[in-house]
Every structure is written in C-alpha cells, then in structure tokens.
Coordinates of C-alpha atoms and ligand atoms in Angstrom, one line a residue:
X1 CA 69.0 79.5 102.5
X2 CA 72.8 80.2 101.4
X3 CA 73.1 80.1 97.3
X4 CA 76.2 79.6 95.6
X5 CA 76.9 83.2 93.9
X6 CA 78.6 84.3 91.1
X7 CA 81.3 82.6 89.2
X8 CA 85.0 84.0 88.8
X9 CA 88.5 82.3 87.1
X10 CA 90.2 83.1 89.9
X11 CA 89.4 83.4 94.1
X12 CA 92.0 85.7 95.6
X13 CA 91.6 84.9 99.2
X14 CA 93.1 88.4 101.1
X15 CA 93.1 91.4 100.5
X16 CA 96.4 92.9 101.1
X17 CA 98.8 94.5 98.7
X18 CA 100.1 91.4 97.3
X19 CA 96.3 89.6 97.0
X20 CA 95.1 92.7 95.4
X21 CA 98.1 93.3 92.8
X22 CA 97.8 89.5 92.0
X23 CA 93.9 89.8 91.5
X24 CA 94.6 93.1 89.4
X25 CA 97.2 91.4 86.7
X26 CA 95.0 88.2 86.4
X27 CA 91.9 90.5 85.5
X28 CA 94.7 92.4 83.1
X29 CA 94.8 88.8 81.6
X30 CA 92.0 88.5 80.9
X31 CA 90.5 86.8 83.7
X32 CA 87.8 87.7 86.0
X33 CA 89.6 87.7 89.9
X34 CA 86.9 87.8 93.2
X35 CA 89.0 89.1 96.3
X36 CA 87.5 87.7 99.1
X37 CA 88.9 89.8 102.1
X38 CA 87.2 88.6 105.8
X39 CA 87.8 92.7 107.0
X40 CA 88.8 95.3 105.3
X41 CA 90.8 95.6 102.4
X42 CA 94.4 96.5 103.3
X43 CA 93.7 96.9 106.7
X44 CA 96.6 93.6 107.7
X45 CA 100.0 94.6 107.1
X46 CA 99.3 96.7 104.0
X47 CA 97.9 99.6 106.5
X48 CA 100.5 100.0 108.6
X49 CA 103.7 99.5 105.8
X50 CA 105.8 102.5 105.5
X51 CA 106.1 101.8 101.2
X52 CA 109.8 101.9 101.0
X53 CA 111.0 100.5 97.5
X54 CA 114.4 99.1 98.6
X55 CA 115.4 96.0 97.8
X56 CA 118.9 95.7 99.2
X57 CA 117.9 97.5 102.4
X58 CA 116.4 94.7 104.8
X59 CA 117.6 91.7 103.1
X60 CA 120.6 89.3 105.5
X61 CA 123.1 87.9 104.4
X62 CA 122.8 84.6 102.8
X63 CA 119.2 85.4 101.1
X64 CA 119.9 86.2 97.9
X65 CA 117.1 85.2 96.3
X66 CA 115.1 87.7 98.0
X67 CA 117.7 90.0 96.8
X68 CA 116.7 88.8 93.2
X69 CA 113.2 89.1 93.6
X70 CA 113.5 92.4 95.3
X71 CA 115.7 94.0 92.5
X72 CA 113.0 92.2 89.4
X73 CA 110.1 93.8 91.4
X74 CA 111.9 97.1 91.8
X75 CA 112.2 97.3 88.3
X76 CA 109.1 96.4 87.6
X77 CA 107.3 99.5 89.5
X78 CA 107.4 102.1 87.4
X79 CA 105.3 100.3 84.6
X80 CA 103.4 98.8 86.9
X81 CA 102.2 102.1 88.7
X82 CA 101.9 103.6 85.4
X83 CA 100.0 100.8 84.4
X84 CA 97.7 100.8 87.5
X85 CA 97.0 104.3 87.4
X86 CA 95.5 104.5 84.1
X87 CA 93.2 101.2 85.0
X88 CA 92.2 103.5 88.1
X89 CA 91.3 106.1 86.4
X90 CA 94.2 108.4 87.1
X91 CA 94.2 107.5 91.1
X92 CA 97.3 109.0 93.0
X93 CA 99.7 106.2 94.1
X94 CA 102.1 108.7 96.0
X95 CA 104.9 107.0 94.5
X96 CA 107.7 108.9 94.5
X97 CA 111.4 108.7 93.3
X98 CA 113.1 110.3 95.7
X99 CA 115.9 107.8 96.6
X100 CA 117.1 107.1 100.0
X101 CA 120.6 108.5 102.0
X102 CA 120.9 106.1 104.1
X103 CA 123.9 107.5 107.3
X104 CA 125.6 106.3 109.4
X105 CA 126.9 107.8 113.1
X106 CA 129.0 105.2 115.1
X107 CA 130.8 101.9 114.0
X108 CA 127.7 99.6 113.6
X109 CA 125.9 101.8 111.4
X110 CA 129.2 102.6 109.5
X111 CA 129.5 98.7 108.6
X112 CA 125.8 98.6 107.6
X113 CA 126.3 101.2 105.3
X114 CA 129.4 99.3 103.8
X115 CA 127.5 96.3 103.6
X116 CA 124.9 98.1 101.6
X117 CA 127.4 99.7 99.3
X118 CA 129.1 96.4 98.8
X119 CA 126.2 94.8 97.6
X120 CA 125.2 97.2 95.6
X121 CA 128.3 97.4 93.9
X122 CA 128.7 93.8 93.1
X123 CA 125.5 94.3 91.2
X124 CA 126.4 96.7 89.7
X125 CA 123.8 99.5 91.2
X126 CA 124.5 103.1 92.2
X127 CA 125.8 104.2 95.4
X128 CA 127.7 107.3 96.0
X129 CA 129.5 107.4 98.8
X130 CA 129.0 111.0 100.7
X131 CA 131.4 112.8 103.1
X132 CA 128.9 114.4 106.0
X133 CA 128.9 117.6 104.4
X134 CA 127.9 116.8 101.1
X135 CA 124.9 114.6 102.6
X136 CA 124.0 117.7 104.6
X137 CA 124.2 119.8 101.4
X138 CA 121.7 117.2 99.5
X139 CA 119.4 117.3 102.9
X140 CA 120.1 120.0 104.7
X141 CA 117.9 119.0 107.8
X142 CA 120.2 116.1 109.1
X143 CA 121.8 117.1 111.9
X144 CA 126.2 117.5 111.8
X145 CA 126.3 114.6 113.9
X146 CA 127.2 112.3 110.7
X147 CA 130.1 109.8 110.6
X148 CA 129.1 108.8 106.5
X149 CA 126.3 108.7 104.4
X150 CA 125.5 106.7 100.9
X151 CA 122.9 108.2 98.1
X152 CA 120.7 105.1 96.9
X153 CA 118.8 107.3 94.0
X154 CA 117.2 104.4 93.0
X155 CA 115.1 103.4 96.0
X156 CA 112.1 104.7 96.6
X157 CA 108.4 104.9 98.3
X158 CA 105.1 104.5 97.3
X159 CA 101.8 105.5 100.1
X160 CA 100.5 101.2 100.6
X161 CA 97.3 103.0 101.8
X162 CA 97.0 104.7 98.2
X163 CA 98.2 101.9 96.2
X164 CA 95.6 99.3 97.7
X165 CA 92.9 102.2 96.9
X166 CA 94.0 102.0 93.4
X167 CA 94.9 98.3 93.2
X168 CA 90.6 97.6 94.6
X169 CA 89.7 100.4 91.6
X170 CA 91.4 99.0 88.9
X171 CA 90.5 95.6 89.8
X172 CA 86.5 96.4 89.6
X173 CA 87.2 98.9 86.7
X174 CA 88.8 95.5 84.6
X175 CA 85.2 93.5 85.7
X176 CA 86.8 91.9 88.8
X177 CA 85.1 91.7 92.5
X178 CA 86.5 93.1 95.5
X179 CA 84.5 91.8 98.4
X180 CA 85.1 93.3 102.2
X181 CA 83.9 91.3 105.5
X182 CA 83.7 88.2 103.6
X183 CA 85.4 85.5 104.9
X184 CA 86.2 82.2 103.0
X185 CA 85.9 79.2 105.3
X186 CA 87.0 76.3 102.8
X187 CA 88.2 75.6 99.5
X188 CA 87.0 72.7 98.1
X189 CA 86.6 71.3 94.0
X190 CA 85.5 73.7 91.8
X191 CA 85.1 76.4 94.2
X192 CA 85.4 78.5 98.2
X193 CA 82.5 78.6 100.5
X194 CA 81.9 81.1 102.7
X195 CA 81.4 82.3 106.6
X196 CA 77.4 82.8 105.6
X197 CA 77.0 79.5 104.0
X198 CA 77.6 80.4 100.2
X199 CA 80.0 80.5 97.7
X200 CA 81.7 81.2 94.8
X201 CA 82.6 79.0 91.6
X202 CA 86.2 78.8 90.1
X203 CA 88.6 77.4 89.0
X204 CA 92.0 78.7 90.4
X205 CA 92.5 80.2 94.2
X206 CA 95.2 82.4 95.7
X207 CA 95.9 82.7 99.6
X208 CA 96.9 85.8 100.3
X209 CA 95.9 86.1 103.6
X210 CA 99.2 87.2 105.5
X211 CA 99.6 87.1 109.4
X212 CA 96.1 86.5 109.0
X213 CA 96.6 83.6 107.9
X214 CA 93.7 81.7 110.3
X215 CA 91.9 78.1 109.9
X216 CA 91.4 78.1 105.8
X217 CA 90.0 74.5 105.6
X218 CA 90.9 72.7 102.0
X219 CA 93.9 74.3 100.6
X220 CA 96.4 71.1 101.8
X221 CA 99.4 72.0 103.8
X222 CA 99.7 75.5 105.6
X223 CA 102.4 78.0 105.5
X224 CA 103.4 78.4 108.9
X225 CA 103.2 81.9 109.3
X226 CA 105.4 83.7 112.2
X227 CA 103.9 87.5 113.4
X228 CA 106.7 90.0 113.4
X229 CA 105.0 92.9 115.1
X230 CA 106.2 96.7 113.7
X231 CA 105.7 100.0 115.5
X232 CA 105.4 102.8 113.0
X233 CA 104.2 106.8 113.3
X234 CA 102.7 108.8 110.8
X235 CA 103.5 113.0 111.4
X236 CA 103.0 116.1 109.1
X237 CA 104.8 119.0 108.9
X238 CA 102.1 122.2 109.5
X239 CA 104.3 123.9 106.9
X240 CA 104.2 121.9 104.3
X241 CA 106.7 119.4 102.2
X242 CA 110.5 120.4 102.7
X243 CA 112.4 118.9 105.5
X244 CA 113.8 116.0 103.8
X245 CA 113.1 114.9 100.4
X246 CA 114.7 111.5 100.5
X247 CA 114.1 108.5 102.8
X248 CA 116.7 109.0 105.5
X249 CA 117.6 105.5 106.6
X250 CA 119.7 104.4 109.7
X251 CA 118.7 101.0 110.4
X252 CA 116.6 99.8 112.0
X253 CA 114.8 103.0 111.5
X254 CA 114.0 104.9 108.8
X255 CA 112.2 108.0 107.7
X256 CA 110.1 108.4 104.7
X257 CA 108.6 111.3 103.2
X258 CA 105.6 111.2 101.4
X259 CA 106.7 114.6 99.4
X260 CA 103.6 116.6 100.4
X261 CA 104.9 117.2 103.9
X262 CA 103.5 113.5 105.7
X263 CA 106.2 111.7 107.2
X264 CA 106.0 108.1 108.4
X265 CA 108.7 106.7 110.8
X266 CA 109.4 103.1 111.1
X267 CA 109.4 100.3 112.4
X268 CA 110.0 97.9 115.4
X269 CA 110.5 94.3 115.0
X270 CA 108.9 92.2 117.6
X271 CA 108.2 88.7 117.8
X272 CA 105.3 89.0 120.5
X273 CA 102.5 86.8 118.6
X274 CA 99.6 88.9 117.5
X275 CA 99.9 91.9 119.7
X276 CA 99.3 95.1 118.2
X277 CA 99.8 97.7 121.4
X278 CA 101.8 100.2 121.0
X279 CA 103.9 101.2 124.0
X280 CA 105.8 104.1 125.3
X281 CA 109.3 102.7 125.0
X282 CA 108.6 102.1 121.0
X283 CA 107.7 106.0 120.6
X284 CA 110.5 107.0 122.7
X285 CA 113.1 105.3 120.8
X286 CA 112.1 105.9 117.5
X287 CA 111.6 109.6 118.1
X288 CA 115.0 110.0 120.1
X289 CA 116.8 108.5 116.8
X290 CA 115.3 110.7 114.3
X291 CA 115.3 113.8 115.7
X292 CA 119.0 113.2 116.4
X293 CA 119.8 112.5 112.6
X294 CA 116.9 115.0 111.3
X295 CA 116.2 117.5 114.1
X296 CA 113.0 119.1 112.7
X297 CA 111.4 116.3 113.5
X298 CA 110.4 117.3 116.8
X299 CA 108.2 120.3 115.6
X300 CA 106.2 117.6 113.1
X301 CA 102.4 116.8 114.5
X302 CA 102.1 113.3 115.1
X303 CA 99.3 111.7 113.5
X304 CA 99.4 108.2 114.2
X305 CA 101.0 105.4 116.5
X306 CA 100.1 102.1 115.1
X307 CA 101.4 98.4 115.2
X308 CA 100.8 95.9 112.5
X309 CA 101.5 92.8 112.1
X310 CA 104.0 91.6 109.1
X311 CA 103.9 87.6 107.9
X312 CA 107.1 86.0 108.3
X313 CA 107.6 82.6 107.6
X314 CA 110.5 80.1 109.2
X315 CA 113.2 81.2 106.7
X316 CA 111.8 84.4 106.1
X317 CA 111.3 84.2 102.0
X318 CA 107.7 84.4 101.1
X319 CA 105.6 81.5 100.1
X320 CA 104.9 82.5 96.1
X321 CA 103.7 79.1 94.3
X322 CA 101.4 75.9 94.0
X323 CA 99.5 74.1 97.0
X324 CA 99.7 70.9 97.8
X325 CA 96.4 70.3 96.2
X326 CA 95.7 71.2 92.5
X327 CA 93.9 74.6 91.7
X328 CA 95.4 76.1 94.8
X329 CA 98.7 78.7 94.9
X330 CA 100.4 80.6 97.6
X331 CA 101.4 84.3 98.1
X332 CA 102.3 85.1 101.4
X333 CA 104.3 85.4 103.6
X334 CA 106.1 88.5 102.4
X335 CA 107.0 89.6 105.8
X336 CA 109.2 93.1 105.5
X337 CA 108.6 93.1 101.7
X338 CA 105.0 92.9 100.7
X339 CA 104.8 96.6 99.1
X340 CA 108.6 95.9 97.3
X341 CA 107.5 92.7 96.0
X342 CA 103.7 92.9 95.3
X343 CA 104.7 93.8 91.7
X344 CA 107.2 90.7 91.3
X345 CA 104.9 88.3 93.1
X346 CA 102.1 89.1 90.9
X347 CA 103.4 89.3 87.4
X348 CA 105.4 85.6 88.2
X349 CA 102.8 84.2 89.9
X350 CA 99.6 84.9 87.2
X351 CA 102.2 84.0 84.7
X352 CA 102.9 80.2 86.4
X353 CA 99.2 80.0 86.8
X354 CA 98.5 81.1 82.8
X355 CA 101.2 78.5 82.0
X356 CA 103.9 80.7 81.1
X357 CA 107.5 79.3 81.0
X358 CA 108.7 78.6 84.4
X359 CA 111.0 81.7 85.7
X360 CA 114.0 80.5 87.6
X361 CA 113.2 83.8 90.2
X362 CA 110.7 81.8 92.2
X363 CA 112.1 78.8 92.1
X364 CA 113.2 79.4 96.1
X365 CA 109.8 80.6 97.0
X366 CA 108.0 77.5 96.4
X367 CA 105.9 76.8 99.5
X368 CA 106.6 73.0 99.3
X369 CA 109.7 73.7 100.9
X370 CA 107.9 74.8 104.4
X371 CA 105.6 71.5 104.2
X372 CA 108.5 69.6 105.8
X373 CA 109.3 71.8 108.6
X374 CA 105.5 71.5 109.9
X375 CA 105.8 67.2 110.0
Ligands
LIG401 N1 110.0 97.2 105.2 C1 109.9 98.1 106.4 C2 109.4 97.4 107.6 O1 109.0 96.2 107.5 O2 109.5 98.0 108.6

C-alpha cells in the first residue's frame, strides 16, 4: 500500500528553471523544498531555451512591468550565479558576459533597433550606437551587408541546460529533494499526493509546471496557460570558440554563443498547441538569416533541431503569487523569459511566502488577475 513519505516546508511542483531557482532560495532560507517533477528535470521549456539575459529585448510595448522585472532579475544574476555555484560545488553555469550587437539591415529592423535604444536610454542603460564598420570591427564575422548596429554590453547568456544542473545540485547539497518522474496529482490540506498513491507533508506549495501545466487537482483557480511553440538549433564550430563573441540579435532571430565554440540559434514563435515537430521551412529560414548577417555560419556542424514549448498566458506576464486557496502560490507562465526572470521570480516570491515586506515589482504578476478571464 501507498505511504505518505517524507515531510518538506515547501512542495515545488515542476521542475523547470523557475521551480528549481525558487526551490533552491527557499532551501537558502532555511527551508527544506521537495521538487516534484512528473519527467525530467528541465526537460519543458528550460531544455530548449537559448539563455539570453536581455530584458529589454522581447518585451512590447505597453508591458512595462515585465520591463521592471526583467531589469531587477538582470541585476540580480551575477550574485545569484556566484551564489549558486559555490552551493554546487563549483558547477559551470556557462554564463557569460559577452553583451549582445543587436543589427539591423532594412527599415523594420532599423526601427527595432531604435525602439531598443530608446528604451534603453530613458532608463538610463547603455547603448552605443555603431556605424556598420565599427560593428564589423567589434565582430568581424558579420557580413557588410549592415544598415546599423547597437552594442547592449550588458545583456548576456547563461547555458539553461547547465544552470538547471547546478540549480538540482545545490538544491540537494542545502538538504532539499529533487524528485524526477514523479507526478503530483492533488494538493490538498497539509500536503500533495502523488500519481502512485502517496505523498508528501507540507506546508507551502509552488506550481511551476509551465506549458505543462496538465489537470493539478486542489490548487483553486488555473492559470490558463497558452503554448507558444519555438524552433531552436544548437551548432559547434570544429575549430573552436571565435566567430562571434557577442549574441548577434536581429529580431526575431538571434545568435548566441556559448564562448567555447557552441552556438544556438533561435527561435520561432508559433501558436500551434502542443506540437513540437520541427519542419523544414523553420531550419530554412533561420539558417538563410544568419548566415546572411554572420556568414561563417554555414561551415558550423549542426547539432540539434528541437521545438519546445514556452508558457504564455493571456496577457503574456507571468503568473508569480498566491492561489486562490491558502498555502498555494503561482510561478509560471514566464513564456519568453523564464531563464531572465528565474532569479527575480524566486528571490520575490520566497520573500512573499517568508512574509517579507510586500515588493511593489510583482504587484502586476498576481495570478488573480487571470481568474476572471477563465469565468
Ligand atoms: N527568449 C528567447 C525565446 O523565447 O526565443
């Protein structure tokens, strides 16, 4: 017969960048955080995610907050992937601060890039504007066909893969649980039960669960979650790091290097349920773009062709906040931003749950504000 298990403070239900990092800093609190994950850990959106640390890059106009949550979480990374990698013993993170150029060629990726400087000057962030030959000079591998280019030195990337690696270590290393192919089924009083019957005892629970969001019985009203589908590749260049050193954006793609010669190229966005093909079109397209800006490109070895699956919700903000019943909180629904705003989500979110001052930042994020669109 099924036994109830072990006890923990806190049930983080998921197992995705943002469930993880929010498991890790409640264990760095001091309490003891189970991750129940029903596959494998990081193997939703987290697997697929290119890692760009860019907070001004993919947010539209009008969401602001998201802005503000994107810049606090920005800053937060550095300490928080110095702070991870001691609690994993040293693990690599492959976070890198190489800064993005992000270019433009004709007249719609000219205004992007003045939107982007815009924005960032109003805050007060640095952007240099290049001419094409001084964005050539800083990487010489773009091609001449340039119309403008901006330097952003202060986004940058971190490998997701690497991160959730070191997120599971540090989580067991502080006395926490990570738990693979274990589905929770229900949350009820006191406690989640599981697909086989049993279950474990606490007191708080986080859903993290993403696009995979499924039937979770007990935790009140649902996030509507809406799958954005993402094409992405993953190359390596036989002779090592080099061709670029900066993420090369020109939206909607982007290049990111991983700075030991790995490259990843993203990402589609497609709003086709829960498929995850990938299909010829996708590769063509994204291939013909890059190795126009950054010819080299077509002698990298392609390594991987996936699609994943990232959780949007109706007005695209993330859900970061209480349930509609008591014990329970929300963290999903980070759709492009999960890597970017792990660090954010976690630190506000353990803090509201430890009873730390209320932080005007997630004040837009509160999942109630969903409940109303499901009646
Ligand atoms: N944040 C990159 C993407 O979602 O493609």
């Amino acid at each position: 017969m099924a036994t109830t298990e072990q006890g923990a403070d806190l049930v983080v239900i998921g197992g995705g960048v943002v469930g993880l990092s929010v498991a890790w800093r409640a264990c760095v609190r001091g309490m003891r955080a189970v991750v129940l994950e029903a596959g494998e850990v990081a193997h939703g959106a987290s697997h697929h995610a290119a890692g760009m640390i860019a907070p001004v890059a993919e947010v539209a106009p009008g969401e602001e907050p998201l802005l503000e949550l994107g810049l606090r979480s920005a800053g937060l990374y550095p300490g928080f992937i110095a702070a991870l990698r001691e609690d994993a013993g040293g693990a690599e993170v492959g976070y890198t601060r190489c800064g993005t150029l992000m270019v433009a060629r004709g007249a719609d990726e000219a205004e992007a890039l003045e939107r982007e400087r815009m924005l960032r000057e109003q805050r007060g962030l640095t952007v240099e504007r290049l001419a094409p030959s001084e964005a050539r000079r800083r990487e010489p591998a773009l091609a001449p066909a340039l119309r403008a280019a901006l330097d952003l030195p202060d986004d940058h990337a971190v490998d997701p893969r690497l991160l959730c690696a070191a997120l599971a270590t540090a989580i067991e290393r502080r006395g926490g649980t990570v738990r693979e192919h274990t589905p929770a089924v229900a949350v009820h009083a006191g406690g989640v039960r599981l697909g086989d019957g049993s279950g474990v005892l606490t007191g708080a629970v986080v859903v993290a669960t993403g696009a995979a969001a499924g039937s979770l019985k007990g935790v009140g009203e649902f996030v509507p979650s809406r799958p954005v589908k993402g094409q992405i590749m993953r190359l390596h260049d036989p002779e090592g790091p080099g061709l670029l050193t900066r993420v090369v954006r020109f939206p909607p793609t982007y290049v990111v290097p991983r700075g030991d010669g790995r490259y990843v190229i993203g990402g589609t966005s497609e709003e086709r349920g829960l498929d995850t093909t990938v299909t010829a079109g996708a590769a063509l397209e994204m291939l013909r773009e890059a190795a126009e800006l950054v010819p080299g490109i077509s002698e990298l070895v392609l390594d991987e062709f996936t699609a994943g699956i990232r959780p949007g919700t109706p007005d695209n903000l993330p859900a970061i906040g209480p349930a509609s019943v008591p014990g329970v909180w929300w963290a999903t629904g980070h759709y492009r931003g999960g890597v970017l705003l792990a660090p954010a989500t976690a630190e506000l979110l353990v803090g509201a749950m430890c009873g730390d001052p209320p932080d005007v930042l997630l004040a837009p994020f509160d999942p109630a504000r969903l409940w109303s669109l499901l009646r």
